[in-house]
Amino acid sequence: MLFSSITAWAQQSISGIVTHSETNLPIENVEVFDKDSGMQAKTDATGFYQFETSKTKISLVFFSYEFDVYEISADLNAVNKIDAQLTPLSVALSEVELFARKTQVFELSRLKDVEGTAIFAGKKTEVVLVDQSMANLASNNARQIYSQVVGLNIYQNDDAGLQLNIGGRGLDPNRTSNFNTRQNGYDISADVLGYPESYYTPAAEGLGEIQIVRGAASLQFGTQFGGLVNFKMKKPNPDKALELITRNTLGSFGLYTNFTSLSGTKNNWSYYAYFNYKKGDGFRPNSEFESKNAFAHLGYKISENTSISGEITYMRYLAQQAGGLTDTMFYQDPYQSNRERNWFQIDWLLYNVKFEHQFSETSDFSFSFFGLQASRSALGFRTNRVDQIDSMNERDLIKGDFKNFGFETRYLNKYTVLKKDATFLIGAKYYNAHNDQQQGPGSANKNPDFNFYTDDYPNYANQSNYDLPNLNVAIFGENIFYLTDKFSVTPGARFEYIKTQSDGYYKEVRTDGAGNPIFDETVYEDASFDRSFVLLGIGLSYKANSSFEMYGNISQNYRSVTFSDISIINPAFSIDPNITDEDGFTSDLGIRGNFNGLVSYDANVFGLFYNNRIGFVPDVLPGNRIISKRTNVGDAAMYGIESLFDVNIKKIIGLSSDFSLNYFVNSSFITSEYTDSDTVGIKGNKVEFVPEVNIKTGLKFGYKNLLGSVQYTYLSSQFTDASNSVQSGISGVIGQITSYDILDFSLSYSYKRFKLEAGVNNALDNSYFTRRATGYPGPGIIPSAPRNWYTTLQIKI
């Protein structure tokens, strides 16, 4: 209340009317940009816009896809009303021209310090414009979609992108569990703290952009070391009552997908909805899959300053899992499978209601209520001896049910202090989750039967049943202080209260050689763990002009122990009963900008410092049997250099507007070390999931309605456990992931309402793997796809 009551007496109001140069009629939804600080306003139905600033000189850009861009500079000591007349485009835009205009508006908006009720000043931020990625969107090909996001380590299962597996800077990519994963600003993972794994991934064909904020996102969005991944769905078409887009894709290994969307705006109502179907046989035996995904957004504009929207998402898929391989099996035949009874099923229902209100030009409020009802079931024959032939006995079944709901509310106020701009954000989050997880004997048949057969197999070894409620309350705040027109400081803090509970049992059953029980004990557990703490951080930004910025930040991070860390019985590894939470901090220092329209760049150095990092170490069991143990390995440090350079070759060599030609190189060079550990032989070792060299580079080109790209990816070798094992044992879980490289091609051609896309992935047909799974879909090595092709036909009505 103290901050919001400060009078904005040094602010000046800028307003104006935007009209059509030929008809003089007002133009709605024109975006008005301050070239130095990003978008400030949109015109309403009367063509009117208004915003406030403390600047005395300003350069404005007026942008709409149907009109030429209009730029004007003004001295606000002499004028505070700036009208604009826009000239309509004389011809329909080609794909190359449309691509260039989208890039132009992105360049104007991507360095925005404030967006809605969120602050991004001084943070390492990246935005993926999905339509411009030239990726295989039908199969959510992550290495192509995220080709210009630096330093990402990606698991490539190639099951049409049913799950997203990305990590970075030494963080496990498994189901993106080290990022706070959101869709349109609300959580979508199973349990944000207790089980932050994202089994659901939005259809890439329905995405407008993907926002990624590195570890400094911990203050506003969640404590995770990785930061934030926010999927922003496409917006309703503002100019039509009905727009229909349908896309059909065929590809290698029996791949077929359909994506159909409806979009439009009528009066104060707007909507966007899609249905996505995927089916394929997989590139290995026993790896078929089928997926159905639906999404719907409905928005209502109550007034010029107030809006409400609702969203619902449902996804269900069933996938047969070919199982993992040992090193020997992989080198004999990387595409073999000796598992035909392993299945995985997901049901994911998300819902959200969001209310947004603008009290004034300087004050914004948002309230978002969200929830999840979901389940996942994993069934199969799994043993720590991966090359063992399936015994055809009862299968291991793990079922999890996730029910959570919560709300997040934010208030943002722009004000002045000592005649300088400032922006204050305060917010709160409440999150309540009730999960239960059961493990026990499944059926002995081959089909995807996700029922327990405890009565038939009472002596089954892996039996447990837990209720796992979680409660999380957070209060957070950040404030941008503009010490000059170019330099800002953004301190922030987040208070967290976390209560995790575990109430249930597990059974210890031992049998003799004939299968008769000689020991049968049920161990009951009822644990509750409360903790509260404060995370602090600060960000710095110096914007010399609209084309150059220096930024830096340091923020604390925290990761609570998940119930998968403590409650799953897995024959491939053991779990330390004293395993506990992780904490640490991340820091970034970098520069980003654009040099004369020739080179766009973002380069930074970073440090990530981890205390009590959870990982795997060797453990000796009775009888001198060695198994991997999941435990707090020790303290670790990862630091390196990341950079992205995009060179506009077209402008350098002077090609006409019919052409586009860009070369990009995305690289990260990282070193890592365990700085302390209670386990002998760990200190000084490399940290797992850290390829020291990670490069993605390529060429994007176009002529009129033809677009294409060539992309090359290279990752050096990486370890998967803290002992830095190179060779795997009988489980295939622990060992080195060897270096690999991939070459991809893609093309698209547009003609009126039609668009044809085609591509070849892994054109060199390299055999490689990116993952050693500890459980499903393994355990063991999970190979990646050989050379494969796809083609997509899109029709827009």
PDB file of C-alpha atoms in Angstrom, residues 227-432:
ATOM      1  CA  GLY A 227      14.142 -21.232 -13.810  1.00  0.00           C
ATOM      2  CA  LEU A 228      10.902 -20.840 -15.747  1.00  0.00           C
ATOM      3  CA  VAL A 229       9.537 -22.398 -18.931  1.00  0.00           C
ATOM      4  CA  ASN A 230       6.231 -20.757 -19.865  1.00  0.00           C
ATOM      5  CA  PHE A 231       4.285 -22.026 -22.886  1.00  0.00           C
ATOM      6  CA  LYS A 232       2.177 -19.202 -24.326  1.00  0.00           C
ATOM      7  CA  MET A 233      -0.632 -20.483 -26.494  1.00  0.00           C
ATOM      8  CA  LYS A 234      -1.613 -18.751 -29.712  1.00  0.00           C
ATOM      9  CA  LYS A 235      -4.011 -15.865 -29.196  1.00  0.00           C
ATOM     10  CA  PRO A 236      -7.504 -15.647 -30.661  1.00  0.00           C
ATOM     11  CA  ASN A 237      -7.603 -14.057 -34.117  1.00  0.00           C
ATOM     12  CA  PRO A 238      -8.712 -10.450 -33.384  1.00  0.00           C
ATOM     13  CA  ASP A 239      -9.926  -9.754 -36.941  1.00  0.00           C
ATOM     14  CA  LYS A 240     -12.183 -12.745 -37.680  1.00  0.00           C
ATOM     15  CA  ALA A 241     -15.159 -14.395 -36.034  1.00  0.00           C
ATOM     16  CA  LEU A 242     -13.925 -17.781 -37.249  1.00  0.00           C
ATOM     17  CA  GLU A 243     -10.532 -18.980 -38.417  1.00  0.00           C
ATOM     18  CA  LEU A 244      -9.915 -22.670 -39.063  1.00  0.00           C
ATOM     19  CA  ILE A 245      -6.455 -24.209 -39.396  1.00  0.00           C
ATOM     20  CA  THR A 246      -5.945 -27.907 -39.993  1.00  0.00           C
ATOM     21  CA  ARG A 247      -2.587 -29.668 -40.311  1.00  0.00           C
ATOM     22  CA  ASN A 248      -2.010 -33.315 -41.239  1.00  0.00           C
ATOM     23  CA  THR A 249       1.397 -34.938 -40.977  1.00  0.00           C
ATOM     24  CA  LEU A 250       2.804 -38.230 -42.232  1.00  0.00           C
ATOM     25  CA  GLY A 251       6.243 -39.510 -41.296  1.00  0.00           C
ATOM     26  CA  SER A 252       8.572 -42.437 -40.845  1.00  0.00           C
ATOM     27  CA  PHE A 253       7.644 -45.424 -38.674  1.00  0.00           C
ATOM     28  CA  GLY A 254       3.912 -45.048 -39.212  1.00  0.00           C
ATOM     29  CA  LEU A 255       3.685 -41.523 -37.835  1.00  0.00           C
ATOM     30  CA  TYR A 256       0.400 -39.709 -38.375  1.00  0.00           C
ATOM     31  CA  THR A 257      -0.710 -36.521 -36.629  1.00  0.00           C
ATOM     32  CA  ASN A 258      -3.622 -34.141 -37.025  1.00  0.00           C
ATOM     33  CA  PHE A 259      -3.847 -30.668 -35.539  1.00  0.00           C
ATOM     34  CA  THR A 260      -7.051 -28.665 -36.007  1.00  0.00           C
ATOM     35  CA  SER A 261      -7.686 -25.293 -34.394  1.00  0.00           C
ATOM     36  CA  LEU A 262     -10.546 -22.791 -34.251  1.00  0.00           C
ATOM     37  CA  SER A 263     -10.035 -19.141 -33.379  1.00  0.00           C
ATOM     38  CA  GLY A 264     -11.873 -15.845 -33.480  1.00  0.00           C
ATOM     39  CA  THR A 265     -13.225 -12.697 -31.863  1.00  0.00           C
ATOM     40  CA  LYS A 266     -16.793 -11.449 -31.789  1.00  0.00           C
ATOM     41  CA  ASN A 267     -17.633  -8.253 -29.928  1.00  0.00           C
ATOM     42  CA  ASN A 268     -16.211  -8.712 -26.413  1.00  0.00           C
ATOM     43  CA  TRP A 269     -15.793 -12.486 -26.720  1.00  0.00           C
ATOM     44  CA  SER A 270     -12.685 -14.272 -27.993  1.00  0.00           C
ATOM     45  CA  TYR A 271     -11.716 -17.921 -28.212  1.00  0.00           C
ATOM     46  CA  TYR A 272      -8.962 -20.296 -29.275  1.00  0.00           C
ATOM     47  CA  ALA A 273      -9.252 -24.093 -29.248  1.00  0.00           C
ATOM     48  CA  TYR A 274      -7.484 -27.073 -30.789  1.00  0.00           C
ATOM     49  CA  PHE A 275      -7.511 -30.850 -30.946  1.00  0.00           C
ATOM     50  CA  ASN A 276      -4.282 -32.764 -31.564  1.00  0.00           C
ATOM     51  CA  TYR A 277      -4.098 -36.476 -32.427  1.00  0.00           C
ATOM     52  CA  LYS A 278      -0.863 -38.459 -32.712  1.00  0.00           C
ATOM     53  CA  LYS A 279      -0.227 -42.081 -33.569  1.00  0.00           C
ATOM     54  CA  GLY A 280       2.900 -44.011 -34.516  1.00  0.00           C
ATOM     55  CA  ASP A 281       4.666 -47.350 -34.431  1.00  0.00           C
ATOM     56  CA  GLY A 282       7.978 -45.997 -33.118  1.00  0.00           C
ATOM     57  CA  PHE A 283      11.418 -46.691 -34.535  1.00  0.00           C
ATOM     58  CA  ARG A 284      11.972 -49.754 -32.301  1.00  0.00           C
ATOM     59  CA  PRO A 285       9.843 -52.850 -31.846  1.00  0.00           C
ATOM     60  CA  ASN A 286       7.325 -52.556 -28.997  1.00  0.00           C
ATOM     61  CA  SER A 287       7.154 -48.746 -29.112  1.00  0.00           C
ATOM     62  CA  GLU A 288       3.768 -47.815 -30.559  1.00  0.00           C
ATOM     63  CA  PHE A 289       1.878 -44.825 -29.144  1.00  0.00           C
ATOM     64  CA  GLU A 290      -1.415 -42.961 -29.446  1.00  0.00           C
ATOM     65  CA  SER A 291      -2.218 -39.523 -28.017  1.00  0.00           C
ATOM     66  CA  LYS A 292      -5.261 -37.219 -27.853  1.00  0.00           C
ATOM     67  CA  ASN A 293      -4.894 -33.637 -26.655  1.00  0.00           C
ATOM     68  CA  ALA A 294      -7.544 -30.893 -26.499  1.00  0.00           C
ATOM     69  CA  PHE A 295      -7.248 -27.266 -25.379  1.00  0.00           C
ATOM     70  CA  ALA A 296      -9.826 -24.472 -25.163  1.00  0.00           C
ATOM     71  CA  HIS A 297      -9.529 -20.799 -24.197  1.00  0.00           C
ATOM     72  CA  LEU A 298     -12.495 -18.468 -23.817  1.00  0.00           C
ATOM     73  CA  GLY A 299     -12.050 -14.792 -23.009  1.00  0.00           C
ATOM     74  CA  TYR A 300     -14.486 -11.987 -22.239  1.00  0.00           C
ATOM     75  CA  LYS A 301     -13.609  -8.298 -22.148  1.00  0.00           C
ATOM     76  CA  ILE A 302     -15.762  -6.825 -19.393  1.00  0.00           C
ATOM     77  CA  SER A 303     -14.525  -3.296 -20.108  1.00  0.00           C
ATOM     78  CA  GLU A 304     -11.517  -1.530 -21.575  1.00  0.00           C
ATOM     79  CA  ASN A 305      -9.635  -2.199 -18.343  1.00  0.00           C
ATOM     80  CA  THR A 306     -11.075  -5.506 -17.174  1.00  0.00           C
ATOM     81  CA  SER A 307     -11.070  -9.007 -18.642  1.00  0.00           C
ATOM     82  CA  ILE A 308     -11.697 -12.573 -17.574  1.00  0.00           C
ATOM     83  CA  SER A 309     -10.714 -15.835 -19.247  1.00  0.00           C
ATOM     84  CA  GLY A 310     -11.050 -19.548 -18.702  1.00  0.00           C
ATOM     85  CA  GLU A 311      -8.981 -22.449 -20.040  1.00  0.00           C
ATOM     86  CA  ILE A 312      -9.223 -26.210 -19.964  1.00  0.00           C
ATOM     87  CA  THR A 313      -6.708 -28.775 -21.219  1.00  0.00           C
ATOM     88  CA  TYR A 314      -7.035 -32.534 -21.507  1.00  0.00           C
ATOM     89  CA  MET A 315      -4.439 -35.039 -22.665  1.00  0.00           C
ATOM     90  CA  ARG A 316      -4.530 -38.824 -22.702  1.00  0.00           C
ATOM     91  CA  TYR A 317      -1.925 -41.065 -24.227  1.00  0.00           C
ATOM     92  CA  LEU A 318      -0.906 -44.688 -24.161  1.00  0.00           C
ATOM     93  CA  ALA A 319       2.608 -45.723 -25.144  1.00  0.00           C
ATOM     94  CA  GLN A 320       4.256 -49.116 -25.354  1.00  0.00           C
ATOM     95  CA  GLN A 321       7.815 -48.922 -24.084  1.00  0.00           C
ATOM     96  CA  ALA A 322      10.577 -50.912 -25.681  1.00  0.00           C
ATOM     97  CA  GLY A 323      12.746 -50.833 -22.561  1.00  0.00           C
ATOM     98  CA  GLY A 324      16.381 -49.950 -22.045  1.00  0.00           C
ATOM     99  CA  LEU A 325      19.635 -51.451 -23.232  1.00  0.00           C
ATOM    100  CA  THR A 326      23.045 -52.195 -21.771  1.00  0.00           C
ATOM    101  CA  ASP A 327      26.133 -50.808 -23.503  1.00  0.00           C
ATOM    102  CA  THR A 328      26.773 -54.199 -25.094  1.00  0.00           C
ATOM    103  CA  MET A 329      23.218 -54.448 -26.405  1.00  0.00           C
ATOM    104  CA  PHE A 330      23.362 -50.903 -27.804  1.00  0.00           C
ATOM    105  CA  TYR A 331      26.538 -51.550 -29.756  1.00  0.00           C
ATOM    106  CA  GLN A 332      25.215 -54.876 -31.036  1.00  0.00           C
ATOM    107  CA  ASP A 333      21.931 -53.357 -32.268  1.00  0.00           C
ATOM    108  CA  PRO A 334      20.797 -49.945 -30.987  1.00  0.00           C
ATOM    109  CA  TYR A 335      17.208 -50.494 -32.129  1.00  0.00           C
ATOM    110  CA  GLN A 336      16.531 -53.896 -30.552  1.00  0.00           C
ATOM    111  CA  SER A 337      13.983 -54.521 -27.805  1.00  0.00           C
ATOM    112  CA  ASN A 338      13.532 -57.434 -25.404  1.00  0.00           C
ATOM    113  CA  ARG A 339      10.467 -55.978 -23.653  1.00  0.00           C
ATOM    114  CA  GLU A 340       6.989 -56.379 -25.132  1.00  0.00           C
ATOM    115  CA  ARG A 341       4.871 -56.061 -21.965  1.00  0.00           C
ATOM    116  CA  ASN A 342       5.868 -52.553 -20.818  1.00  0.00           C
ATOM    117  CA  TRP A 343       3.246 -49.806 -21.046  1.00  0.00           C
ATOM    118  CA  PHE A 344       2.800 -46.217 -19.930  1.00  0.00           C
ATOM    119  CA  GLN A 345      -0.452 -44.232 -19.711  1.00  0.00           C
ATOM    120  CA  ILE A 346      -1.197 -40.588 -18.890  1.00  0.00           C
ATOM    121  CA  ASP A 347      -4.452 -38.753 -18.129  1.00  0.00           C
ATOM    122  CA  TRP A 348      -3.955 -35.010 -17.649  1.00  0.00           C
ATOM    123  CA  LEU A 349      -6.716 -32.484 -16.953  1.00  0.00           C
ATOM    124  CA  LEU A 350      -5.817 -28.829 -16.336  1.00  0.00           C
ATOM    125  CA  TYR A 351      -8.123 -25.899 -15.681  1.00  0.00           C
ATOM    126  CA  ASN A 352      -7.589 -22.187 -15.124  1.00  0.00           C
ATOM    127  CA  VAL A 353      -9.611 -19.016 -14.556  1.00  0.00           C
ATOM    128  CA  LYS A 354      -7.835 -15.669 -14.807  1.00  0.00           C
ATOM    129  CA  PHE A 355      -9.067 -12.182 -13.922  1.00  0.00           C
ATOM    130  CA  GLU A 356      -7.102  -9.098 -15.009  1.00  0.00           C
ATOM    131  CA  HIS A 357      -7.831  -5.475 -14.177  1.00  0.00           C
ATOM    132  CA  GLN A 358      -6.018  -2.237 -14.913  1.00  0.00           C
ATOM    133  CA  PHE A 359      -6.733   0.285 -12.162  1.00  0.00           C
ATOM    134  CA  SER A 360      -4.926   3.002 -14.112  1.00  0.00           C
ATOM    135  CA  GLU A 361      -2.195   3.469 -16.693  1.00  0.00           C
ATOM    136  CA  THR A 362       0.284   2.675 -13.919  1.00  0.00           C
ATOM    137  CA  SER A 363      -1.436  -0.050 -11.871  1.00  0.00           C
ATOM    138  CA  ASP A 364      -2.258  -3.623 -12.946  1.00  0.00           C
ATOM    139  CA  PHE A 365      -3.782  -6.533 -11.042  1.00  0.00           C
ATOM    140  CA  SER A 366      -4.161 -10.209 -11.917  1.00  0.00           C
ATOM    141  CA  PHE A 367      -5.677 -13.210 -10.151  1.00  0.00           C
ATOM    142  CA  SER A 368      -5.236 -16.727 -11.509  1.00  0.00           C
ATOM    143  CA  PHE A 369      -6.953 -19.827 -10.128  1.00  0.00           C
ATOM    144  CA  PHE A 370      -5.665 -23.147 -11.449  1.00  0.00           C
ATOM    145  CA  GLY A 371      -5.941 -26.851 -10.809  1.00  0.00           C
ATOM    146  CA  LEU A 372      -4.959 -30.310 -11.970  1.00  0.00           C
ATOM    147  CA  GLN A 373      -6.527 -33.752 -11.863  1.00  0.00           C
ATOM    148  CA  ALA A 374      -4.235 -36.301 -13.412  1.00  0.00           C
ATOM    149  CA  SER A 375      -2.851 -39.797 -13.234  1.00  0.00           C
ATOM    150  CA  ARG A 376       0.032 -41.742 -14.634  1.00  0.00           C
ATOM    151  CA  SER A 377       0.463 -45.521 -14.744  1.00  0.00           C
ATOM    152  CA  ALA A 378       3.680 -47.386 -15.490  1.00  0.00           C
ATOM    153  CA  LEU A 379       3.545 -51.142 -16.041  1.00  0.00           C
ATOM    154  CA  GLY A 380       6.135 -53.675 -17.080  1.00  0.00           C
ATOM    155  CA  PHE A 381       8.817 -56.222 -16.446  1.00  0.00           C
ATOM    156  CA  ARG A 382      11.818 -54.370 -15.138  1.00  0.00           C
ATOM    157  CA  THR A 383      14.886 -55.763 -13.499  1.00  0.00           C
ATOM    158  CA  ASN A 384      18.314 -54.364 -12.834  1.00  0.00           C
ATOM    159  CA  ARG A 385      19.618 -56.934 -15.336  1.00  0.00           C
ATOM    160  CA  VAL A 386      18.442 -55.252 -18.546  1.00  0.00           C
ATOM    161  CA  ASP A 387      19.551 -58.041 -20.895  1.00  0.00           C
ATOM    162  CA  GLN A 388      17.494 -60.620 -18.965  1.00  0.00           C
ATOM    163  CA  ILE A 389      14.739 -62.180 -21.030  1.00  0.00           C
ATOM    164  CA  ASP A 390      11.254 -61.381 -19.750  1.00  0.00           C
ATOM    165  CA  SER A 391      10.209 -64.102 -17.301  1.00  0.00           C
ATOM    166  CA  MET A 392       6.528 -63.592 -18.263  1.00  0.00           C
ATOM    167  CA  ASN A 393       5.569 -63.456 -14.573  1.00  0.00           C
ATOM    168  CA  GLU A 394       3.605 -60.671 -12.904  1.00  0.00           C
ATOM    169  CA  ARG A 395       4.651 -57.165 -13.943  1.00  0.00           C
ATOM    170  CA  ASP A 396       5.606 -54.213 -11.750  1.00  0.00           C
ATOM    171  CA  LEU A 397       2.862 -51.550 -11.630  1.00  0.00           C
ATOM    172  CA  ILE A 398       3.256 -47.987 -10.336  1.00  0.00           C
ATOM    173  CA  LYS A 399       0.218 -45.704 -10.289  1.00  0.00           C
ATOM    174  CA  GLY A 400       0.114 -42.088  -9.240  1.00  0.00           C
ATOM    175  CA  ASP A 401      -2.915 -39.826  -8.855  1.00  0.00           C
ATOM    176  CA  PHE A 402      -2.374 -36.071  -8.653  1.00  0.00           C
ATOM    177  CA  LYS A 403      -4.983 -33.607  -7.438  1.00  0.00           C
ATOM    178  CA  ASN A 404      -3.946 -30.048  -6.785  1.00  0.00           C
ATOM    179  CA  PHE A 405      -5.310 -26.542  -6.936  1.00  0.00           C
ATOM    180  CA  GLY A 406      -4.074 -23.080  -6.099  1.00  0.00           C
ATOM    181  CA  PHE A 407      -4.103 -19.436  -6.954  1.00  0.00           C
ATOM    182  CA  GLU A 408      -1.563 -16.760  -7.722  1.00  0.00           C
ATOM    183  CA  THR A 409      -2.328 -13.069  -7.414  1.00  0.00           C
ATOM    184  CA  ARG A 410      -0.126 -10.153  -8.494  1.00  0.00           C
ATOM    185  CA  TYR A 411      -0.256  -6.385  -8.201  1.00  0.00           C
ATOM    186  CA  LEU A 412       2.108  -4.193 -10.236  1.00  0.00           C
ATOM    187  CA  ASN A 413       2.463  -0.438  -9.846  1.00  0.00           C
ATOM    188  CA  LYS A 414       4.594   2.013 -11.834  1.00  0.00           C
ATOM    189  CA  TYR A 415       5.537   5.101  -9.882  1.00  0.00           C
ATOM    190  CA  THR A 416       8.352   7.610  -9.492  1.00  0.00           C
ATOM    191  CA  VAL A 417      10.804   8.189  -6.691  1.00  0.00           C
ATOM    192  CA  LEU A 418      13.211  11.140  -6.687  1.00  0.00           C
ATOM    193  CA  LYS A 419      11.923  12.008 -10.164  1.00  0.00           C
ATOM    194  CA  LYS A 420      12.986   8.596 -11.523  1.00  0.00           C
ATOM    195  CA  ASP A 421      10.810   5.763 -12.816  1.00  0.00           C
ATOM    196  CA  ALA A 422      10.237   2.722 -10.628  1.00  0.00           C
ATOM    197  CA  THR A 423       8.056  -0.396 -10.824  1.00  0.00           C
ATOM    198  CA  PHE A 424       6.861  -2.375  -7.834  1.00  0.00           C
ATOM    199  CA  LEU A 425       5.481  -5.923  -7.929  1.00  0.00           C
ATOM    200  CA  ILE A 426       4.031  -7.883  -5.047  1.00  0.00           C
ATOM    201  CA  GLY A 427       2.361 -11.259  -5.273  1.00  0.00           C
ATOM    202  CA  ALA A 428       1.238 -14.305  -3.366  1.00  0.00           C
ATOM    203  CA  LYS A 429       0.713 -17.964  -4.203  1.00  0.00           C
ATOM    204  CA  TYR A 430      -1.259 -20.678  -2.451  1.00  0.00           C
ATOM    205  CA  TYR A 431      -0.841 -24.289  -3.575  1.00  0.00           C
ATOM    206  CA  ASN A 432      -2.543 -27.354  -2.116  1.00  0.00           C
TER     207      ASN A 432
END
